[in-house]
Short mmCIF file of C-alpha atoms in Angstrom, two decimals:
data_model
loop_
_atom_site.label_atom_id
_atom_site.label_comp_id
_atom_site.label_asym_id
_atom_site.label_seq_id
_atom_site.Cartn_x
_atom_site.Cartn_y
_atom_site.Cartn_z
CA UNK A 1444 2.92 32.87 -12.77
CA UNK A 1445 2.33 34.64 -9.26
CA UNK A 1446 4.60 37.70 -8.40
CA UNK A 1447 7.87 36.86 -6.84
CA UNK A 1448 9.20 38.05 -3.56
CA UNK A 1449 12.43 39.66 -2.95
CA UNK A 1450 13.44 36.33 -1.39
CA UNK A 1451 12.23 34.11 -4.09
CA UNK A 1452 13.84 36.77 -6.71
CA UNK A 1453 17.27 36.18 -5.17
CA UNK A 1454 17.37 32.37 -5.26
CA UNK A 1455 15.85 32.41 -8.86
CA UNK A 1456 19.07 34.47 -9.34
CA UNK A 1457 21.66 32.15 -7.41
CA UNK A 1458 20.12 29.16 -8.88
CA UNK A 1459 20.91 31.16 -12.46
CA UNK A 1460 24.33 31.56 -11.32
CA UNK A 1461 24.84 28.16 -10.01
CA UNK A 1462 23.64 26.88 -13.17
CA UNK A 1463 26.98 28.21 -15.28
CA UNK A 1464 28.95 25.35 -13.75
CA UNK A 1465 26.48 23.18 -12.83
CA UNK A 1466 27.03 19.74 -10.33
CA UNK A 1467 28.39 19.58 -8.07
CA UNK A 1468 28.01 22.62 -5.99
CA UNK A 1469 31.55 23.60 -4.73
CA UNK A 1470 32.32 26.45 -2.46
CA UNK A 1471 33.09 28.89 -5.59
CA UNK A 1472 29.67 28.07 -6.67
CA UNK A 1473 27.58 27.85 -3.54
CA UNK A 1474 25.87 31.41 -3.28
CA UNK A 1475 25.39 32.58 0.38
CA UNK A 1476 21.60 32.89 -0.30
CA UNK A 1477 20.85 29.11 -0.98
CA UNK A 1478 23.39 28.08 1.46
CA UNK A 1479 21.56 29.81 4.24
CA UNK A 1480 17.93 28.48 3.68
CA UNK A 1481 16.86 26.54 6.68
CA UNK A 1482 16.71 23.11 4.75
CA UNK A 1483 20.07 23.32 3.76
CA UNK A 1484 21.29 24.51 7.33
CA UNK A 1485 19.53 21.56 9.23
CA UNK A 1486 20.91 18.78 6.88
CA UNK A 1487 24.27 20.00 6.90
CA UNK A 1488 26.77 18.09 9.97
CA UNK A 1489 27.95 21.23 10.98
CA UNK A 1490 25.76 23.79 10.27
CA UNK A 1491 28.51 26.97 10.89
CA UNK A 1492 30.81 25.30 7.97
CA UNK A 1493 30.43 26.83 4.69
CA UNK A 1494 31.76 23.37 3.47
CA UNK A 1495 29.25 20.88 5.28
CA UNK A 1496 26.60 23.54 4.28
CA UNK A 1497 27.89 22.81 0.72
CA UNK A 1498 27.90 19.08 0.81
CA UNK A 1499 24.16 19.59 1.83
CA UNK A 1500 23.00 21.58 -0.97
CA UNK A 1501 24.28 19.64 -3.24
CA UNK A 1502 22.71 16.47 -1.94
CA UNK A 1503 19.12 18.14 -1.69
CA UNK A 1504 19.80 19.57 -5.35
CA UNK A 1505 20.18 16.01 -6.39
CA UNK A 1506 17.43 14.86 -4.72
CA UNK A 1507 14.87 17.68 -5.77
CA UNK A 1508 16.15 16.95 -9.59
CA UNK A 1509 15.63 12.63 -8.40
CA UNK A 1510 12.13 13.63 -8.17
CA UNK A 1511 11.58 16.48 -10.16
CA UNK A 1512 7.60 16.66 -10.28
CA UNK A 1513 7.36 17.67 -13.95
CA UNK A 1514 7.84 14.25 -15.53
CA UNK A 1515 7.90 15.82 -19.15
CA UNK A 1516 11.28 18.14 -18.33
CA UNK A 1517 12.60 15.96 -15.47
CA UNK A 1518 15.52 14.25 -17.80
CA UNK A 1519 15.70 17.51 -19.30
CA UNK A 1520 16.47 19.50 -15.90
CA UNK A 1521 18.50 16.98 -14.78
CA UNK A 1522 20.86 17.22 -17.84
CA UNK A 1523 20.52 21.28 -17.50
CA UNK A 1524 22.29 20.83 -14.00
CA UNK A 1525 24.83 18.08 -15.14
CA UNK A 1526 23.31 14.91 -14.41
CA UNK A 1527 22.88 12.03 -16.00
CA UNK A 1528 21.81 11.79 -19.10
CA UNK A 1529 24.48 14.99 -19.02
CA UNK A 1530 28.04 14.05 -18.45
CA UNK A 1531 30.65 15.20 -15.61
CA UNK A 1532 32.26 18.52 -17.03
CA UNK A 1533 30.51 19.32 -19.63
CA UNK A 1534 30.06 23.12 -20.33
CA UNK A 1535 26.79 24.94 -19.98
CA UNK A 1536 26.35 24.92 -24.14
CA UNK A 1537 26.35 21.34 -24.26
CA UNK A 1538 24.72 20.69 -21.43
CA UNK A 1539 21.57 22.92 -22.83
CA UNK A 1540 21.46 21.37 -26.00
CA UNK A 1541 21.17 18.26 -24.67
CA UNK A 1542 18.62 19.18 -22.44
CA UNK A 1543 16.80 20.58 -25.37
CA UNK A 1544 17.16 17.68 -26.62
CA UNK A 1545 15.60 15.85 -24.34
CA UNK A 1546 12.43 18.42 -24.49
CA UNK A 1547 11.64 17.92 -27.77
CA UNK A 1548 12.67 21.71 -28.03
CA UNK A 1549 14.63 23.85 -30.71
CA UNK A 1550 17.82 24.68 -28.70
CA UNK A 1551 16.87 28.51 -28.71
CA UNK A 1552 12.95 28.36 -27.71
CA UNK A 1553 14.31 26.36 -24.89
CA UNK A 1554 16.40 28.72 -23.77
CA UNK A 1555 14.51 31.20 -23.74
CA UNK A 1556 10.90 29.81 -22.72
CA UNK A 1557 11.74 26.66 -20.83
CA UNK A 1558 15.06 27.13 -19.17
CA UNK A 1559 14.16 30.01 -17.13
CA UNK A 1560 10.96 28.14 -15.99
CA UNK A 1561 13.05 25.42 -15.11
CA UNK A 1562 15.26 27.18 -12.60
CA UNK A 1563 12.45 28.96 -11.38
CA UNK A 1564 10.86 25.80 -10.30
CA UNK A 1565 14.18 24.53 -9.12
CA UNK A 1566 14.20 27.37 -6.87
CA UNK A 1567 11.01 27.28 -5.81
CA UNK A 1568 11.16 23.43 -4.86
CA UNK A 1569 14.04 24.95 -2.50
CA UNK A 1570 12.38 27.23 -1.05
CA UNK A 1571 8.95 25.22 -0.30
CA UNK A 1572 11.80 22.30 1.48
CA UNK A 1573 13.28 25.35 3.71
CA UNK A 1574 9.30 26.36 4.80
CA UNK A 1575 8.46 22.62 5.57
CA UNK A 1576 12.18 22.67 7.77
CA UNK A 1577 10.86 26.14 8.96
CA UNK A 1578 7.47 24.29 10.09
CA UNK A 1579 8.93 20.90 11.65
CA UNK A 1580 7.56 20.40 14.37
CA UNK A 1581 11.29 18.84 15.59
CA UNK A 1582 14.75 18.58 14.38
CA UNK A 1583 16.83 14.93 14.63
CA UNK A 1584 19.59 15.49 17.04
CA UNK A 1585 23.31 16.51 15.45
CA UNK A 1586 25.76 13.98 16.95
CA UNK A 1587 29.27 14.50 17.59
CA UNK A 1588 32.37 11.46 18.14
CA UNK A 1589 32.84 10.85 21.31
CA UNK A 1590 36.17 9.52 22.15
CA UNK A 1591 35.80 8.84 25.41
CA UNK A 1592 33.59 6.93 27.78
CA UNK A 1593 30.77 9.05 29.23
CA UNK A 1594 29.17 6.91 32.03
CA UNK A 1595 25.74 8.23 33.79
CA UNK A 1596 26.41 9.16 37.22
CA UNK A 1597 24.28 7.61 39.88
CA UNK A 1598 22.08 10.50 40.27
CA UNK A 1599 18.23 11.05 39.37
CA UNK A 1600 18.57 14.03 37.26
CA UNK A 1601 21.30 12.68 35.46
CA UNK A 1602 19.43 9.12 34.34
CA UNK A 1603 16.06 11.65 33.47
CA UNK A 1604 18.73 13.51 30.78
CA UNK A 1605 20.45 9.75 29.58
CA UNK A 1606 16.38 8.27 29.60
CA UNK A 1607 15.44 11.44 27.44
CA UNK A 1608 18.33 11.49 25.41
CA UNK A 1609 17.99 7.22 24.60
CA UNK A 1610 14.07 7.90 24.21
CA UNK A 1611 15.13 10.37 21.56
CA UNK A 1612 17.48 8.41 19.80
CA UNK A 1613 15.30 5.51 19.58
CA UNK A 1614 12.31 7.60 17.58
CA UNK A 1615 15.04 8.92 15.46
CA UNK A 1616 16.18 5.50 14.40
CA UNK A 1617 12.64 4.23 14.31
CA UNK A 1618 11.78 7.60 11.63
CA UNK A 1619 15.13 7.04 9.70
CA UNK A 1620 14.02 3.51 9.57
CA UNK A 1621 10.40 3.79 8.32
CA UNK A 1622 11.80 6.96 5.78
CA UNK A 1623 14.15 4.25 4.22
CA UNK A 1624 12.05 1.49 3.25
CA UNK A 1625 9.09 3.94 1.98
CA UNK A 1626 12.43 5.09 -0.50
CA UNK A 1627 12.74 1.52 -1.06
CA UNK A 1628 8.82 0.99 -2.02
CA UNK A 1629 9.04 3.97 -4.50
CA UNK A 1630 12.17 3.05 -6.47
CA UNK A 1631 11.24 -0.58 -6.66
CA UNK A 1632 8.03 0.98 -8.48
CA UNK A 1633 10.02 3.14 -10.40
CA UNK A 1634 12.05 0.82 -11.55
CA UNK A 1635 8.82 -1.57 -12.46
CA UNK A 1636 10.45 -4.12 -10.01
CA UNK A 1637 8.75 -7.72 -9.67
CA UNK A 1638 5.35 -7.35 -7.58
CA UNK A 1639 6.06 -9.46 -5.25
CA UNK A 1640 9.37 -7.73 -4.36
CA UNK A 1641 7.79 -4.21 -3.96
CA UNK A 1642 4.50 -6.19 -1.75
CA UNK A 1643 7.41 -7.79 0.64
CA UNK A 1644 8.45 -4.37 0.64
CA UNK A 1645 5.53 -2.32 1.59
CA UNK A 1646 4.42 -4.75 4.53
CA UNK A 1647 7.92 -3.98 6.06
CA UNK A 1648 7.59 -0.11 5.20
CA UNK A 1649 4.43 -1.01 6.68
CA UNK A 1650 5.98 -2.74 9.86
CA UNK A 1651 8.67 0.21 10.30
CA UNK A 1652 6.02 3.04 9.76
CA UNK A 1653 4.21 1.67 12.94
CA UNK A 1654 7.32 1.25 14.84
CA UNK A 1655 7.75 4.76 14.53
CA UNK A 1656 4.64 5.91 14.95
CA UNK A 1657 4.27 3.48 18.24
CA UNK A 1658 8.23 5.31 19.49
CA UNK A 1659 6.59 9.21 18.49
CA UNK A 1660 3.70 8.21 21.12
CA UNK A 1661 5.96 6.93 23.39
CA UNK A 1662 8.35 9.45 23.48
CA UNK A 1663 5.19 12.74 23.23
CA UNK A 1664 3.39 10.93 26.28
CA UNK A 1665 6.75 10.29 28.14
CA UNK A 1666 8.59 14.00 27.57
CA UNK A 1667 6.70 16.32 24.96
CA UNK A 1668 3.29 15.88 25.39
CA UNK A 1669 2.82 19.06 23.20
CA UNK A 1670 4.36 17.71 20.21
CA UNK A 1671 1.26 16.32 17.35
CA UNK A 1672 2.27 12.40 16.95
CA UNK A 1673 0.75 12.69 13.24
CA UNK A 1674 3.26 15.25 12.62
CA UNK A 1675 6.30 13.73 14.01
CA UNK A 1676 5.34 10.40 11.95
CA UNK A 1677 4.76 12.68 8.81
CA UNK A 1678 8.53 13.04 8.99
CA UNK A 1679 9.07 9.63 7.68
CA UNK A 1680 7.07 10.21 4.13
CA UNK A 1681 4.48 9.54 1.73
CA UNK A 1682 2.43 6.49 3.09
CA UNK A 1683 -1.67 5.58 1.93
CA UNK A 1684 -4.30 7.12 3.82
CA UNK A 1685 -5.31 5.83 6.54
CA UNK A 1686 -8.33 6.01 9.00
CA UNK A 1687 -7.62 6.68 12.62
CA UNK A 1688 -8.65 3.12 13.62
CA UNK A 1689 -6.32 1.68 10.85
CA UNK A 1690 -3.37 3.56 11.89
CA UNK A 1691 -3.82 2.71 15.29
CA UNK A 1692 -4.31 -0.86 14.48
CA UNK A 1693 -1.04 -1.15 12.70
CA UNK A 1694 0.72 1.04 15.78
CA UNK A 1695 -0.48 -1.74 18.60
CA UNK A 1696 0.84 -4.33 16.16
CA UNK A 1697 4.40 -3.65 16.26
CA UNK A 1698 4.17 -2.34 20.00
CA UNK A 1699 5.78 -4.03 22.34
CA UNK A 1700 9.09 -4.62 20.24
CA UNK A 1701 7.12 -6.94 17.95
CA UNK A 1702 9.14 -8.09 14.75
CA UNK A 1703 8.28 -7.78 11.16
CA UNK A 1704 7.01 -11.60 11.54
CA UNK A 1705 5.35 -10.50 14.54
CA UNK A 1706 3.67 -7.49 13.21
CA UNK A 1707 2.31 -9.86 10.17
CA UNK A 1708 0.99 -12.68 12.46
CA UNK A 1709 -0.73 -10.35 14.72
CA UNK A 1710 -2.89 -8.78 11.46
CA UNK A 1711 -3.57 -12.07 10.17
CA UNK A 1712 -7.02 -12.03 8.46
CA UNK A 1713 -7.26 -8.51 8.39
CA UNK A 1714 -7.82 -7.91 4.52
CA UNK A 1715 -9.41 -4.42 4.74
CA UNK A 1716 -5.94 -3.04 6.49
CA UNK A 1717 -4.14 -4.78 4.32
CA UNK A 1718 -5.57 -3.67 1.03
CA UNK A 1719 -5.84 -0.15 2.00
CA UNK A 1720 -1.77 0.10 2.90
CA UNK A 1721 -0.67 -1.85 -0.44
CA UNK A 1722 -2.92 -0.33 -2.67
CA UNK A 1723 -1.98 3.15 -1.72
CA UNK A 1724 1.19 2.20 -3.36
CA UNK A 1725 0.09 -0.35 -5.98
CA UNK A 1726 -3.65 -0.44 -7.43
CA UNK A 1727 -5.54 -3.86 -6.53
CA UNK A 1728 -2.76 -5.31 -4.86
CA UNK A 1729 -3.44 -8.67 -3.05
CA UNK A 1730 -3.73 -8.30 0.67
CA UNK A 1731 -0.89 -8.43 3.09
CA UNK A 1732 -2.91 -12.29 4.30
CA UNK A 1733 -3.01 -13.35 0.78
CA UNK A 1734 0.08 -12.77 -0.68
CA UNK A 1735 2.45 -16.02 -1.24
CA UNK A 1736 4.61 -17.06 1.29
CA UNK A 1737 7.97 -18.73 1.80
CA UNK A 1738 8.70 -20.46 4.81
CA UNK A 1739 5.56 -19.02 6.58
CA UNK A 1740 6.46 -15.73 5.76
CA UNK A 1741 5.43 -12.88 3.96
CA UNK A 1742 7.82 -12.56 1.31
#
């Protein structure tokens, strides 16, 4: 394995530490090291509470471990940390013999050969999520309650801040929006749903992924012309590859506040877009044209 850095040496070290108790992370477990990495200080509500910081590196823990890329010792690290198959409170001995277990490994080889590759991937999982937060090229906006009305005053600089600030919110939503049902593709193929279900789907991953990429233009032309479009869009996930044509395609069908039904009408007949969006995700899949429909839709 490469040489560590004194960074990457310290959260192989917290990650050891926060192993003894396992899930959740609580405040007497949360070392200051992981709890300062810039992925864990953007996704926490407020970023200056060692709580909220907390609650957010637990969550990514439980997502890194969700999709632990080692798919022989993913149940396995999962178990080491205290999820399922592990069960709430169990101590660190059980915990590693199950995850041995799991492995296929004697209890004590695994300890000694696998476990400490384990955390050290854990840890480095971390640290590659706090570069890509290090390299975004923007951050979604923290919101706060309001409890009060805040009207616009009749003035032009204050409706250029509200425009901005509603322009902002709307490619938020529309990334948030796209980010969930590309989640929603990949667990429905995880969990070997029906095809049809995961192809209804993808064409509204599809749909969403367009709306947002159609807002990040909007928004880059109207107040950030600086900002890369491609990278903004990147934000929402994994999606196939797509030409420049294709992508641009899919981004004038959905302009205009066009609806998922919309968006499929207006690609009608279109079978080489089609089959190179749904078979990024599942090999031969019918086109978006030719797959069954109820009620004259895409279903």
């Amino acid at each position: 394995m490469p040489t560590k850095s004194p960074v990457e040496d310290e959260v192989v070290a917290a990650i050891g530490r926060l192993l003894r108790r396992g899930l959740p992370v609580t405040p007497a477990t949360a070392d200051p090291v992981l709890l300062d990495l810039r992925g864990i200080v953007a996704r926490a509500v407020d970023p200056a509470d060692d709580a909220s910081r907390t609650a957010a590196l637990d969550g990514t823990l439980r997502g890194l471990l969700a999709r632990f890329p080692d798919t022989r010792y993913a149940p396995a690290a999962r178990a080491l940390f205290g999820l399922p198959p592990a069960e709430p409170g169990q101590n660190l001995t059980v915990r590693r013999d199950l995850a041995a277990e799991q492995s296929g490994h004697e209890v004590h080889h695994f300890r000694k050969r696998v476990e400490p590759r384990l955390i050290e991937k854990v840890a480095w999982e971390l640290l590659a999520d706090a570069d890509r937060f290090t390299r975004s090229p923007m951050i979604a906006p923290r919101l706060a309650p309001v409890t009060e009305r805040q009207p616009v005053q009749p003035d032009p600089f204050a409706w250029e801040v509200a425009e901005h600030e509603e322009q902002l919110s709307r490619l938020w939503s529309a990334i948030y929006a796209a980010r969930a049902e590309l989640l929603a593709v990949e667990r429905l193929i995880s969990l070997r749903a029906d095809r049809m279900d995961i192809l209804h789907t993808a064409v509204t991953a599809a749909w969403r992924w367009a709306v947002a990429r159609a807002e990040a233009i909007g928004y880059t032309t109207a107040f950030d012309p600086d900002q890369d479009v491609d990278a903004l869009v990147a934000l929402t996930g994994w999606t196939p590859p797509l030409t420049g044509a294709q992508a641009s395609r899919l981004t004038e069908a959905a302009g205009g506040g066009a609806s998922r039904e919309q968006f499929v009408h207006s690609l009608h007949g279109e079978t080489g877009l089609g089959n190179a969006w749904t078979e990024g995700f599942l090999p031969r899949t019918p086109d978006l044209e030719h797959t069954p429909e109820k009620n004259g839709q895409l279903s």
